[in-house]
Amino acid sequence: MTTREIMYREAIRDAQREEMLRDPTVFLIGEDLRDPWGGTYKATQNLSTEFGNERVLNTPICEETIIGASLGAALTGLRPVAELMYFDFVMRSMDAVVNQVAKVRYMSGGQVKVPLVIRTQGGGGRSSAAQHGNSLEAWICHVPGLFVAMPSTPYDAKGLLKTAIRMDDPVFFIEHKLLYMTKGPVPDEEYTIPFGVADVKRKGDDVTIVATSRMVLFALEAAAELEKEGISAEVIDPRTLVPLDEATILESVHKTNRLVVVNEGVERCGWAAEVAALVQKKGFGDLDAPIERVCTRNVPLPFQPDLENYVLPSVADIVRAAKYTLGKVE
Amino acid sequence: MRKEVTMPRMGQSMDEGRVLRWFKEVGAEVKRGEAIAEIETDKAVVEVEAFVTGTLVEIVVAEGELVPIGTVIAFIDDGRPEPEPTPALSTTAPPEPSESPAPSAAAGQEVRAPRGERINVSPVARRLAEEHGIDLAQVKGTGPGGRIGKADVEAYLAQRESVPTTPEAEGVKRVPLSKIRQTTAHRMTESKATAPHFYVSIDIEMSRALALRDSLKARGQEVSINDLILKATTLALAGYPNLNATFAGDELHLYPHINLAVAVALDEGLITPVIHNCESLSLAELAAAAKEVIERARMGRLRPEDLDGGTFTVSNLGAFGVKHFEAILNPPQAAILAVGTVRRVPAFDAHDRVIPAQLLTATVSADHRVTDGAEVARFLQKLKDILEDGFGLTAAP
């Protein structure tokens, strides 16, 4: 199998392109998607040129319109891929997302399907300040009826997005602004990745680190640091938060007896708490230490870079939490 | 105030337990931490301790009964007044300020049963300890705040296993303990650890006893040497109640009946079925009762009452040619008799002539909290007299 090193944003674009080629009902809708701009993070570059403007729609700056129009299209049998430029802007369309998109299949008794993918990007680390750097995945996971994917690598991004576009239920596809330029191997051949299957990014024996999105890269750096001190960390990327691959996490904790959950959302009522609740319930007898959470502090995200770094999870925070579960930090 | 004593959970797999024995009778004073009953779980025989000092006022579950965990098995009155009913909250009559705390509140506090000190232990360490039968109180915690972690339990296990295991002990076959083996391990360890044992032996000339056995056999009555020993033991014990007893803290419990437990070796381990009320049985009846209970033991058909209420144990390794051995006390009994084989040896008669003698060595292990060497020696002397004389053995009870 031949592979190429490509950027995350190229993986996102390639997945959309391949699905547009495969299925004429797939189309893109969002702000500034068309060339020459090709999307704020260039995830739709060249697609309007290749497929024409009728399959790559630019909208006014109105998220409720994007989601509402996409839902209508999906109900008629099209497969829209909608882009929300910033995760923070989902608030402008929250009624459509929560009350319509997530529920119409259920409320129609299954008479209609909603084959809609909502792509967006979140996360801090680039001085985007309090209104452009939030990680709101916990909000979305809280809504019954929505699937949630959160890939950390180009390979996962491409395989999961292709699966998402083919699904008949609404999918929130959450990217990260600081992952778009990261590179990774992607096969030339066609492939897809099923939802609900975690990927063990690194094998280890002493502590399990479950991390999402960009935090997976932080967790891998932390694992390398820990290895220097003789601590073997296993890093698990669930890849999809809904559905969650509970078995892989529980099996790992059964082996390591220790768990650190890393998520860029704020800690309070966050996604990490959900994983902690899962493991204390189904893996109680496997735990040798309290579960640690490494998340963003419970404050608005600062613009000032030093403050922002302080508020966001860091590699050092993960190292410290892992050592804490091993009783090596008081 | 009456407080409940419930069937405790002694392990994850336990969902019911059997009361084997009440150490206390209704009306007895009990101290906090004192053993009041013995229960049998699926794995072991354990003691239930009083969690409060007071009077045992009611026994709900009788000896031999099997009940689910959490079932109330007895009540202890701690001597404090019963709490008054908590006054209902009222918006019209707020409680008047009082100089002392409300009695109902104080009594309410007492409702919480005192519990053993909580052990700070991680879930996986607790699970490991249970799997390996480790008492967590013996494990030193090295985690934050002294928490016992998995590593601490593993270190304890490694230490425990390193003691009897030599470095070249590869290829060791690990055999899980049978229930009987577990019970024996637990009870014998407890016995040796709590009862100060001492041992007294005597040689008994068995010629007349053997002649008695042979003549009974000629008349069609099958009686074994062991039956003769059981009968002689019963007769001898009648004069030595301290050896038919239990040490119970600040008093001795002397039993009105002689219930002999007989050690029976099975493939899976040792078991001691009981012949009840031996003092009322003739030699023939005793022999029949012994035969019946030993057969039931060998066939695995023992009834709960067959294992219950033994007051003295007889262990006989004579069939294996053993000359002499010492037994460990069968708790809560105060004494146990260990007998070897009858062996033909030269001896001197009253005229210093060498004659053949049939000697049997009998050894009593006794609880020094209950009795002393001289008393045990007198008991053995009595046993010797009965067997050497022979006549008393066939007398009606």
XYZ file of C-alpha atoms in Angstrom:
727
model
C 0.000 0.000 0.000
C 1.539 3.291 -1.077
C 1.164 6.266 1.207
C 1.848 9.985 0.950
C 2.627 12.526 3.659
C -0.161 15.069 3.477
C -1.511 17.805 5.689
C -4.619 17.378 7.826
C -6.418 20.074 5.808
C -5.553 18.220 2.604
C -6.962 15.026 4.104
C -10.222 16.858 4.847
C -10.347 18.286 1.323
C -9.490 14.933 -0.285
C -12.218 13.142 1.658
C -14.821 15.674 0.460
C -13.520 15.498 -3.095
C -13.611 11.709 -3.224
C -17.133 11.602 -1.835
C -18.272 14.306 -4.297
C -16.857 12.218 -7.116
C -18.469 9.077 -5.743
C -21.930 10.517 -5.047
C -23.500 13.415 -6.989
C -25.832 14.231 -4.064
C -22.871 15.364 -1.911
C -22.375 19.146 -1.864
C -20.589 21.705 0.317
C -22.142 24.729 1.978
C -20.599 27.430 4.189
C -18.803 30.765 4.334
C -15.989 31.540 1.863
C -15.653 27.962 0.614
C -15.183 28.828 -3.038
C -11.896 29.478 -4.760
C -9.712 31.390 -4.791
C -10.226 31.610 -1.015
C -11.037 27.893 -0.649
C -12.182 28.093 2.965
C -10.643 29.967 5.885
C -8.435 26.964 6.649
C -8.199 25.890 2.987
C -10.138 22.683 3.619
C -12.207 23.164 0.433
C -9.442 24.446 -1.850
C -9.927 23.779 -5.579
C -13.241 22.025 -5.039
C -15.417 24.814 -6.480
C -13.079 24.932 -9.479
C -13.342 21.186 -9.997
C -17.053 20.654 -9.262
C -18.503 24.082 -10.032
C -20.281 26.616 -7.852
C -23.531 24.634 -7.826
C -21.877 22.019 -5.588
C -19.867 24.436 -3.431
C -22.212 27.052 -2.003
C -21.080 30.286 -0.361
C -23.587 31.611 2.155
C -24.140 34.908 3.927
C -22.538 35.197 7.381
C -25.473 33.489 9.052
C -24.942 30.116 10.714
C -28.629 29.505 11.234
C -29.077 29.765 7.483
C -26.238 27.324 6.834
C -27.644 24.695 9.175
C -31.288 25.312 8.339
C -30.684 25.125 4.581
C -28.503 22.039 5.036
C -31.167 20.291 7.053
C -33.752 21.033 4.383
C -31.457 19.699 1.693
C -30.714 16.586 3.704
C -34.431 15.917 4.199
C -34.882 15.978 0.402
C -32.194 13.306 0.003
C -29.085 15.371 -0.674
C -25.924 14.897 1.403
C -24.745 18.346 2.462
C -21.399 18.943 4.124
C -21.825 22.210 6.012
C -18.883 24.176 7.363
C -19.089 26.387 10.437
C -15.990 28.572 10.234
C -15.458 28.562 14.009
C -16.927 26.151 16.539
C -17.803 29.192 18.650
C -20.286 30.259 15.940
C -22.394 27.131 16.441
C -24.271 29.176 19.042
C -25.836 31.196 16.208
C -27.381 27.957 14.888
C -27.926 26.060 18.101
C -31.711 25.881 17.832
C -31.466 24.356 14.368
C -28.763 21.925 15.535
C -30.366 20.811 18.786
C -34.092 21.102 18.129
C -34.250 20.253 14.435
C -31.203 18.449 13.063
C -30.735 16.127 16.045
C -34.392 15.263 16.495
C -36.284 15.237 13.223
C -35.474 11.640 12.374
C -36.708 10.548 15.802
C -39.788 12.796 15.798
C -40.836 11.651 12.335
C -40.803 8.083 13.545
C -37.942 7.358 11.181
C -39.794 8.596 8.086
C -36.966 10.941 7.211
C -33.200 10.622 7.347
C -30.713 13.411 8.017
C -27.526 12.618 6.065
C -25.870 15.868 7.145
C -22.257 16.491 8.158
C -21.484 19.674 10.061
C -17.749 20.376 9.838
C -16.214 22.914 12.142
C -12.963 23.650 13.933
C -12.309 24.537 17.532
C -9.506 24.798 20.011
C -7.091 27.443 21.266
C -3.360 28.019 21.157
C -3.288 30.730 18.533
C -4.398 33.788 20.484
C -7.857 33.506 19.021
C -9.276 34.832 22.283
C -12.467 34.001 24.144
C -14.833 33.914 21.139
C -12.782 32.011 18.538
C -10.934 29.278 20.426
C -13.507 27.301 22.378
C -13.738 23.518 22.492
C -17.457 22.863 22.775
C -17.570 19.127 22.016
C -19.175 18.394 25.405
C -22.162 20.555 24.412
C -22.638 18.557 21.234
C -22.107 15.170 22.899
C -24.862 16.131 25.319
C -27.471 16.229 22.543
C -29.107 12.872 21.785
C -29.288 12.289 18.063
C -25.902 13.646 17.026
C -22.780 11.650 16.192
C -19.488 13.316 17.074
C -16.100 12.727 15.437
C -12.886 14.439 16.507
C -9.881 13.178 14.541
C -6.292 13.966 15.505
C -4.369 12.836 12.410
C -4.690 13.267 8.625
C -5.305 9.529 8.274
C -8.127 9.494 10.816
C -9.588 12.758 9.469
C -9.910 11.422 5.935
C -11.229 7.984 6.853
C -13.750 9.280 9.378
C -15.019 12.126 7.166
C -15.735 9.712 4.301
C -17.685 7.512 6.718
C -19.534 10.540 8.101
C -20.642 11.691 4.630
C -22.070 8.240 3.897
C -24.008 8.040 7.205
C -27.762 8.698 7.266
C -27.645 10.557 10.596
C -26.285 13.992 11.456
C -22.578 14.046 12.328
C -20.648 16.812 14.028
C -17.139 16.655 12.606
C -14.844 18.668 14.852
C -11.424 19.671 13.522
C -8.743 21.764 15.223
C -7.277 24.988 13.882
C -3.752 23.980 14.937
C -3.970 20.539 13.330
C -4.635 21.720 9.757
C -0.935 22.163 8.999
C 0.199 18.929 10.680
C 1.300 16.123 8.383
C 0.866 12.400 8.386
C 0.837 9.366 6.105
C -2.342 8.675 4.170
C -2.737 5.770 1.739
C -3.485 6.442 -1.897
C -6.078 3.700 -1.858
C -9.655 4.161 -0.831
C -10.332 3.532 2.867
C -12.851 4.465 5.529
C -12.758 4.300 9.345
C -15.833 3.149 11.268
C -17.275 5.254 14.082
C -16.884 3.914 17.612
C -13.441 2.385 17.150
C -10.630 3.957 19.155
C -7.020 3.921 18.051
C -4.216 3.101 20.458
C -1.666 5.690 19.346
C 1.019 4.338 21.648
C 1.247 1.136 23.673
C 2.160 1.305 27.343
C 1.754 -0.496 30.647
C 1.821 1.962 33.531
C -0.839 4.578 32.841
C -3.581 5.088 30.254
C -3.941 8.521 28.697
C -7.183 9.063 26.796
C -6.939 12.224 24.706
C -8.880 13.936 21.928
C -7.982 16.028 18.888
C -4.812 18.130 19.326
C -4.470 16.799 22.873
C -3.515 13.440 21.364
C -0.310 15.080 20.084
C 0.290 16.563 23.530
C -0.329 13.165 25.124
C 2.191 11.520 22.806
C 4.771 14.174 23.707
C 3.991 13.602 27.377
C 4.387 9.853 26.901
C 7.848 10.446 25.411
C 8.745 12.580 28.435
C 7.434 9.938 30.816
C 9.432 7.241 29.070
C 12.638 9.082 30.014
C 11.624 8.561 33.626
C 10.845 4.899 33.096
C 7.066 5.356 32.952
C 5.281 3.556 30.138
C 2.150 5.419 29.049
C -0.543 4.108 26.707
C -2.198 6.789 24.591
C -5.713 6.162 23.316
C -7.518 8.367 20.815
C -11.232 7.483 20.808
C -11.534 9.293 17.409
C -15.311 9.447 17.796
C -16.807 10.716 21.046
C -20.292 9.515 20.060
C -20.321 6.562 19.861
C -17.464 5.998 22.299
C -15.292 2.883 22.175
C -15.644 1.988 25.838
C -14.064 -1.450 25.500
C -10.666 -0.190 24.341
C -10.478 2.279 27.232
C -11.605 -0.274 29.824
C -9.202 -2.916 28.532
C -6.341 -0.479 28.789
C -7.239 0.567 32.337
C -7.544 -3.104 33.230
C -3.886 -3.370 32.247
C -2.503 -0.099 33.624
C -4.877 0.526 36.567
C -4.454 4.287 36.050
C -6.225 6.811 33.874
C -5.611 10.380 32.752
C -8.228 11.975 30.502
C -7.097 14.932 28.411
C -9.616 17.159 26.679
C -9.332 20.760 25.548
C -12.817 21.694 26.693
C -13.081 23.375 30.083
C -12.919 20.885 32.910
C -16.234 21.650 34.597
C -18.969 19.317 33.290
C -16.654 18.428 30.437
C -16.106 15.379 28.283
C -13.308 14.109 30.547
C -15.805 13.791 33.386
C -17.923 11.534 31.172
C -14.985 9.173 30.608
C -14.094 9.258 34.308
C -17.685 8.331 35.176
C -17.607 5.476 32.684
C -14.389 4.009 34.055
C -15.234 4.361 37.727
C -18.482 2.520 37.005
C -17.374 -0.258 34.675
C -13.720 -0.472 35.679
C -13.923 0.305 39.384
C -12.070 -2.810 40.439
C -9.225 -1.979 38.068
C -8.353 1.434 39.468
C -5.283 1.952 41.581
C -5.528 5.722 41.829
C -8.114 8.459 41.394
C -8.745 9.343 37.724
C -6.994 12.539 36.645
C -8.461 15.096 34.265
C -6.324 17.497 32.267
C -8.580 20.120 30.697
C -8.824 23.830 30.095
C -9.267 25.879 33.247
C -12.731 27.130 34.044
C -12.220 30.670 32.648
C -12.786 32.413 29.297
C -9.859 31.767 26.972
C -7.356 34.682 27.230
C -5.976 36.486 24.189
C -2.550 37.103 25.796
C -0.357 34.110 24.745
C 1.253 33.382 28.141
C -2.106 33.464 29.842
C -3.647 31.367 27.092
C -0.936 28.713 27.472
C -1.488 28.724 31.203
C -5.212 28.174 30.825
C -4.975 25.458 28.150
C -3.749 21.934 28.944
C 0.000 21.534 28.427
C 2.364 18.613 27.931
C 3.766 19.324 31.394
C 0.247 19.149 32.865
C -0.239 15.697 31.345
C 3.157 14.467 32.563
C 2.359 15.691 36.035
C -1.108 14.098 36.087
C 0.288 10.767 34.909
C 2.952 10.850 37.610
C 0.333 11.771 40.152
C -1.620 8.607 39.377
C 1.616 6.699 39.965
C 2.114 8.345 43.330
C 5.245 10.103 42.092
C 4.021 13.647 42.687
C 2.461 14.780 45.939
C -30.975 0.369 72.925
C -31.278 -2.802 70.858
C -28.805 -2.976 68.012
C -28.850 -5.401 65.160
C -26.121 -7.936 64.519
C -26.257 -8.933 60.861
C -24.748 -11.713 58.780
C -21.567 -10.040 57.507
C -20.254 -10.175 53.965
C -16.835 -11.819 54.201
C -15.902 -11.728 50.538
C -17.176 -10.718 47.141
C -18.463 -14.155 46.295
C -20.373 -14.569 49.534
C -24.121 -14.099 49.445
C -25.170 -16.231 52.377
C -23.644 -17.660 55.482
C -24.385 -20.304 58.079
C -24.288 -19.686 61.813
C -22.132 -22.536 63.090
C -22.090 -21.740 66.751
C -23.091 -19.106 69.228
C -20.299 -18.489 71.706
C -22.700 -16.522 73.889
C -26.083 -17.355 75.261
C -28.995 -14.967 75.498
C -28.432 -12.754 78.507
C -24.643 -12.933 78.289
C -22.563 -9.792 78.515
C -20.507 -9.106 75.384
C -17.637 -6.747 74.853
C -16.981 -4.798 71.704
C -14.608 -6.829 69.524
C -15.369 -10.074 71.316
C -16.282 -13.089 69.194
C -19.936 -13.934 69.734
C -20.570 -16.424 66.967
C -18.882 -18.526 64.393
C -20.177 -18.497 60.837
C -19.329 -20.532 57.808
C -19.033 -18.870 54.433
C -18.504 -20.629 51.148
C -14.795 -20.450 51.817
C -14.024 -20.450 55.480
C -15.216 -20.476 59.029
C -14.978 -17.064 60.638
C -15.979 -15.373 63.839
C -18.522 -12.587 64.162
C -17.455 -9.968 66.646
C -19.682 -7.800 68.769
C -19.461 -4.247 67.440
C -20.725 -2.786 70.689
C -20.473 -3.630 74.385
C -23.713 -4.729 75.996
C -25.986 -7.695 76.564
C -26.889 -10.331 73.987
C -30.666 -10.014 74.297
C -31.911 -12.095 71.411
C -30.589 -14.765 69.077
C -32.603 -14.643 65.853
C -30.786 -17.205 63.748
C -30.143 -20.557 65.391
C -27.011 -22.624 65.004
C -26.927 -24.468 61.712
C -29.221 -22.033 59.866
C -28.189 -20.613 56.504
C -29.256 -17.004 55.852
C -28.501 -14.279 53.259
C -25.945 -11.607 54.100
C -27.439 -8.635 55.903
C -29.986 -10.792 57.734
C -30.341 -9.849 61.390
C -28.932 -12.772 63.369
C -29.084 -11.323 66.885
C -29.689 -8.214 68.961
C -27.321 -6.633 71.464
C -28.628 -4.099 73.970
C -25.992 -1.460 74.635
C -27.725 -0.309 77.828
C -28.485 3.143 76.450
C -32.053 4.440 76.324
C -34.033 3.950 73.140
C -34.101 7.153 71.067
C -37.238 9.199 71.301
C -39.085 9.681 68.049
C -37.700 12.671 66.189
C -40.175 15.528 66.588
C -41.861 16.451 63.324
C -40.832 19.760 61.833
C -43.462 22.341 62.456
C -43.779 25.855 61.136
C -46.072 26.920 63.956
C -44.015 25.706 66.898
C -40.306 26.282 66.401
C -38.213 24.360 68.920
C -37.429 26.426 71.953
C -33.794 27.232 72.484
C -32.406 24.791 74.987
C -29.250 24.918 77.043
C -28.226 21.402 76.042
C -28.414 19.561 72.720
C -31.753 17.934 72.090
C -31.755 14.355 73.428
C -33.311 13.047 70.251
C -30.452 14.414 68.187
C -27.895 12.870 70.516
C -29.651 9.529 70.389
C -29.892 9.804 66.618
C -26.120 9.961 66.457
C -25.936 6.676 68.292
C -27.932 4.914 65.622
C -24.851 4.779 63.477
C -23.200 1.494 64.249
C -19.538 1.912 65.042
C -17.535 0.463 62.227
C -14.062 -0.900 61.999
C -11.436 1.600 61.010
C -11.676 2.203 57.291
C -8.687 0.954 55.359
C -7.432 3.382 52.723
C -7.022 1.136 49.711
C -7.407 1.492 45.957
C -10.128 -0.576 44.262
C -7.715 -2.763 42.310
C -5.620 -3.385 45.414
C -8.760 -4.414 47.292
C -9.720 -6.782 44.480
C -6.231 -8.325 44.361
C -6.207 -8.788 48.115
C -9.542 -10.559 47.973
C -8.385 -12.801 45.149
C -5.337 -13.862 47.149
C -7.010 -13.982 50.547
C -4.836 -11.208 51.947
C -5.833 -9.378 55.102
C -5.421 -5.727 54.096
C -4.661 -4.803 57.687
C -1.335 -6.593 57.183
C -0.393 -4.559 54.102
C 1.511 -1.315 54.425
C 0.254 1.450 52.144
C 2.874 3.607 50.458
C 0.552 5.746 48.320
C -0.685 9.270 49.024
C -2.030 9.455 52.566
C -0.857 5.893 53.197
C -3.218 4.452 50.600
C -2.638 0.782 49.841
C -2.077 0.449 46.100
C -1.703 -2.463 43.741
C 2.080 -2.311 44.112
C 1.793 -2.643 47.894
C -0.357 -5.752 47.607
C 1.996 -7.204 45.009
C 4.978 -6.514 47.245
C 3.193 -8.227 50.121
C 2.382 -11.183 47.888
C 5.970 -11.409 46.664
C 7.224 -11.330 50.225
C 4.722 -13.937 51.339
C 5.557 -16.215 48.448
C 9.307 -15.727 48.748
C 9.390 -17.215 52.226
C 8.675 -20.834 51.378
C 9.832 -20.651 47.777
C 13.453 -21.302 46.976
C 15.035 -19.654 43.932
C 15.260 -22.967 42.045
C 11.584 -23.746 42.677
C 10.682 -23.602 39.012
C 8.103 -26.069 37.783
C 6.145 -25.689 40.996
C 2.594 -26.881 40.502
C 0.072 -24.503 41.996
C -3.029 -26.189 43.346
C -6.008 -24.114 44.422
C -7.165 -24.861 47.961
C -10.278 -26.968 48.398
C -12.917 -25.597 50.737
C -11.919 -28.123 53.368
C -8.254 -27.180 52.944
C -9.095 -23.492 53.306
C -11.177 -24.138 56.387
C -8.457 -26.301 57.915
C -5.812 -23.698 57.162
C -7.889 -20.967 58.709
C -9.006 -22.851 61.792
C -5.670 -24.457 62.583
C -3.818 -21.158 62.185
C -6.340 -19.502 64.440
C -6.068 -22.340 66.950
C -2.292 -22.335 67.141
C -2.199 -18.549 67.245
C -4.770 -18.069 69.988
C -4.764 -21.191 72.188
C -1.535 -21.891 74.130
C -1.065 -25.607 73.495
C 0.707 -28.085 75.728
C 1.098 -31.833 75.276
C 1.053 -34.813 77.633
C 1.617 -38.440 76.556
C 1.088 -41.782 78.215
C 1.645 -45.433 77.232
C -1.340 -47.738 77.627
C -1.087 -51.528 77.720
C -3.848 -52.778 75.431
C -3.773 -56.590 75.905
C -7.069 -56.723 77.761
C -8.743 -54.251 75.458
C -7.633 -56.329 72.476
C -8.876 -59.501 74.145
C -12.214 -57.767 74.738
C -12.396 -56.766 71.080
C -11.641 -60.341 70.002
C -14.211 -61.889 72.308
C -16.876 -59.426 71.161
C -16.021 -60.272 67.578
C -16.371 -63.988 68.371
C -19.886 -63.139 69.521
C -20.590 -61.345 66.268
C -20.168 -57.786 67.539
C -17.789 -55.666 65.470
C -15.958 -53.172 67.656
C -12.724 -51.496 66.612
C -9.843 -50.384 68.775
C -10.910 -46.857 68.002
C -14.399 -47.584 69.345
C -12.825 -48.812 72.582
C -10.787 -45.628 72.766
C -13.888 -43.505 72.170
C -15.715 -45.333 74.918
C -12.796 -45.042 77.335
C -12.412 -41.356 76.495
C -16.091 -40.759 77.245
C -15.810 -42.523 80.570
C -12.617 -40.665 81.499
C -13.950 -37.249 80.451
C -16.890 -37.600 82.835
C -14.490 -36.933 85.695
C -12.622 -34.112 83.981
C -15.129 -31.488 82.794
C -12.354 -28.966 82.123
C -11.288 -31.076 79.168
C -14.829 -31.018 77.780
C -14.944 -27.252 77.669
C -14.252 -23.995 75.860
C -12.211 -20.982 76.896
C -14.527 -17.958 76.610
C -12.592 -14.852 77.563
C -13.315 -14.300 81.197
C -14.988 -17.618 81.888
C -14.980 -21.287 80.964
C -17.878 -22.985 79.275
C -18.241 -26.580 80.543
C -20.499 -28.680 78.349
C -23.228 -30.890 79.840
C -22.835 -33.517 77.124
C -19.841 -35.302 75.697
C -19.944 -34.852 71.933
C -16.890 -36.557 70.496
C -15.566 -35.289 67.186
C -13.735 -37.944 65.202
C -10.999 -36.902 62.797
C -11.618 -38.491 59.384
C -9.077 -38.161 56.587
C -10.714 -37.676 53.189
C -8.948 -37.250 49.857
C -9.783 -33.544 49.890
C -8.753 -33.005 53.505
C -9.564 -33.537 57.142
C -13.071 -33.437 58.549
C -14.303 -34.008 62.109
C -17.875 -35.321 62.290
C -19.449 -35.398 65.723
C -21.053 -38.206 67.747
C -23.492 -36.536 70.094
C -24.248 -37.466 73.718
C -21.629 -40.208 73.933
C -22.171 -40.439 77.695
C -25.593 -42.004 77.044
C -24.363 -44.595 74.533
C -23.298 -48.164 75.228
C -20.139 -49.467 73.575
C -22.209 -51.118 70.855
C -24.260 -47.971 70.270
C -21.158 -45.815 70.230
C -19.494 -48.150 67.738
C -22.581 -48.039 65.533
C -22.833 -44.244 65.755
C -19.140 -43.856 64.925
C -19.417 -46.190 61.962
C -22.440 -44.340 60.630
C -20.999 -40.838 60.924
C -17.623 -41.858 59.471
C -19.366 -43.492 56.524
C -21.436 -40.385 55.927
C -18.245 -38.333 55.989
C -16.543 -40.604 53.447
C -19.572 -40.427 51.148
C -19.847 -36.644 51.499
C -23.296 -36.997 53.023
C -22.715 -35.222 56.318
C -25.628 -33.254 57.695
C -25.020 -29.843 59.285
C -25.614 -31.325 62.748
C -22.899 -33.918 62.084
C -20.335 -31.114 62.082
C -21.860 -29.242 64.931
C -21.355 -29.108 68.668
C -18.245 -31.216 69.155
C -16.793 -30.843 72.649
C -13.672 -33.040 72.425
C -11.837 -34.558 69.455
C -10.175 -37.922 68.987
C -7.639 -38.320 66.201
C -6.268 -41.771 65.453
C -3.357 -42.412 63.091
C -2.857 -45.948 64.374
C -3.886 -47.445 61.059
C -0.772 -45.914 59.503
C 1.624 -47.504 62.001
C 2.314 -44.173 63.664
C 3.680 -44.560 67.156
C 2.970 -41.142 68.527
C 1.879 -37.674 67.370
C 0.560 -34.391 68.681
C -2.616 -32.775 67.365
C -3.617 -29.148 67.089
C -6.684 -28.178 69.097
C -9.980 -28.191 67.204
C -11.368 -24.798 68.191
C -13.185 -23.917 70.321
C -12.538 -27.197 72.144
C -10.070 -27.227 75.052
C -8.500 -30.620 74.379
C -7.842 -33.234 71.718
C -6.593 -36.810 71.999
C -4.102 -38.194 69.493
C -3.540 -41.954 69.458
C -1.015 -44.056 67.569
C -0.844 -47.704 66.678
C -0.865 -50.642 69.095
C 2.635 -52.051 68.967
C 4.005 -55.291 70.403
C 7.053 -54.590 72.580
C 8.995 -56.406 75.286
C 8.125 -55.282 78.769
C 8.811 -56.334 82.342
C 6.207 -57.900 84.561
C 6.026 -57.541 88.339
C 8.757 -60.162 88.688
C 11.093 -58.441 86.200
C 10.469 -61.128 83.644
C 10.356 -60.030 80.033
C 6.863 -60.425 78.647
C 5.197 -59.266 75.402
C 3.163 -56.103 75.814
C 0.727 -54.290 73.457
C 1.466 -50.618 73.900
C -0.519 -47.661 72.620
C 0.723 -44.102 73.079
C -1.994 -41.545 73.755
C -1.248 -37.834 73.658
C -3.522 -35.055 74.784
C -3.060 -31.523 73.458
C -4.751 -29.049 75.753
C -5.465 -25.335 76.002
C -3.380 -24.006 78.897
C -5.907 -21.234 79.457
C -8.370 -23.932 80.505
C -6.346 -26.660 82.198
C -2.872 -27.615 83.426
C -0.440 -30.490 82.990
C -1.353 -32.282 86.212
C -5.040 -32.362 85.357
C -4.369 -33.679 81.879
C -1.986 -36.278 83.338
C -4.720 -37.444 85.732
C -7.156 -37.661 82.835
C -4.672 -39.788 80.896
C -4.113 -41.967 83.947
C -7.850 -42.523 84.108
C -7.976 -43.347 80.417
C -5.111 -45.796 80.882
C -6.827 -47.467 83.849
C -10.077 -47.911 81.925
C -8.416 -49.437 78.866
C -5.969 -51.615 80.798
C -8.707 -52.862 83.092
C -11.206 -53.382 80.280
C -14.219 -54.189 82.413
C -15.754 -50.727 82.474
C -15.935 -50.569 78.697
C -18.905 -52.859 78.326
C -20.846 -51.525 81.306
C -24.220 -49.972 80.569
C -24.046 -46.186 80.400
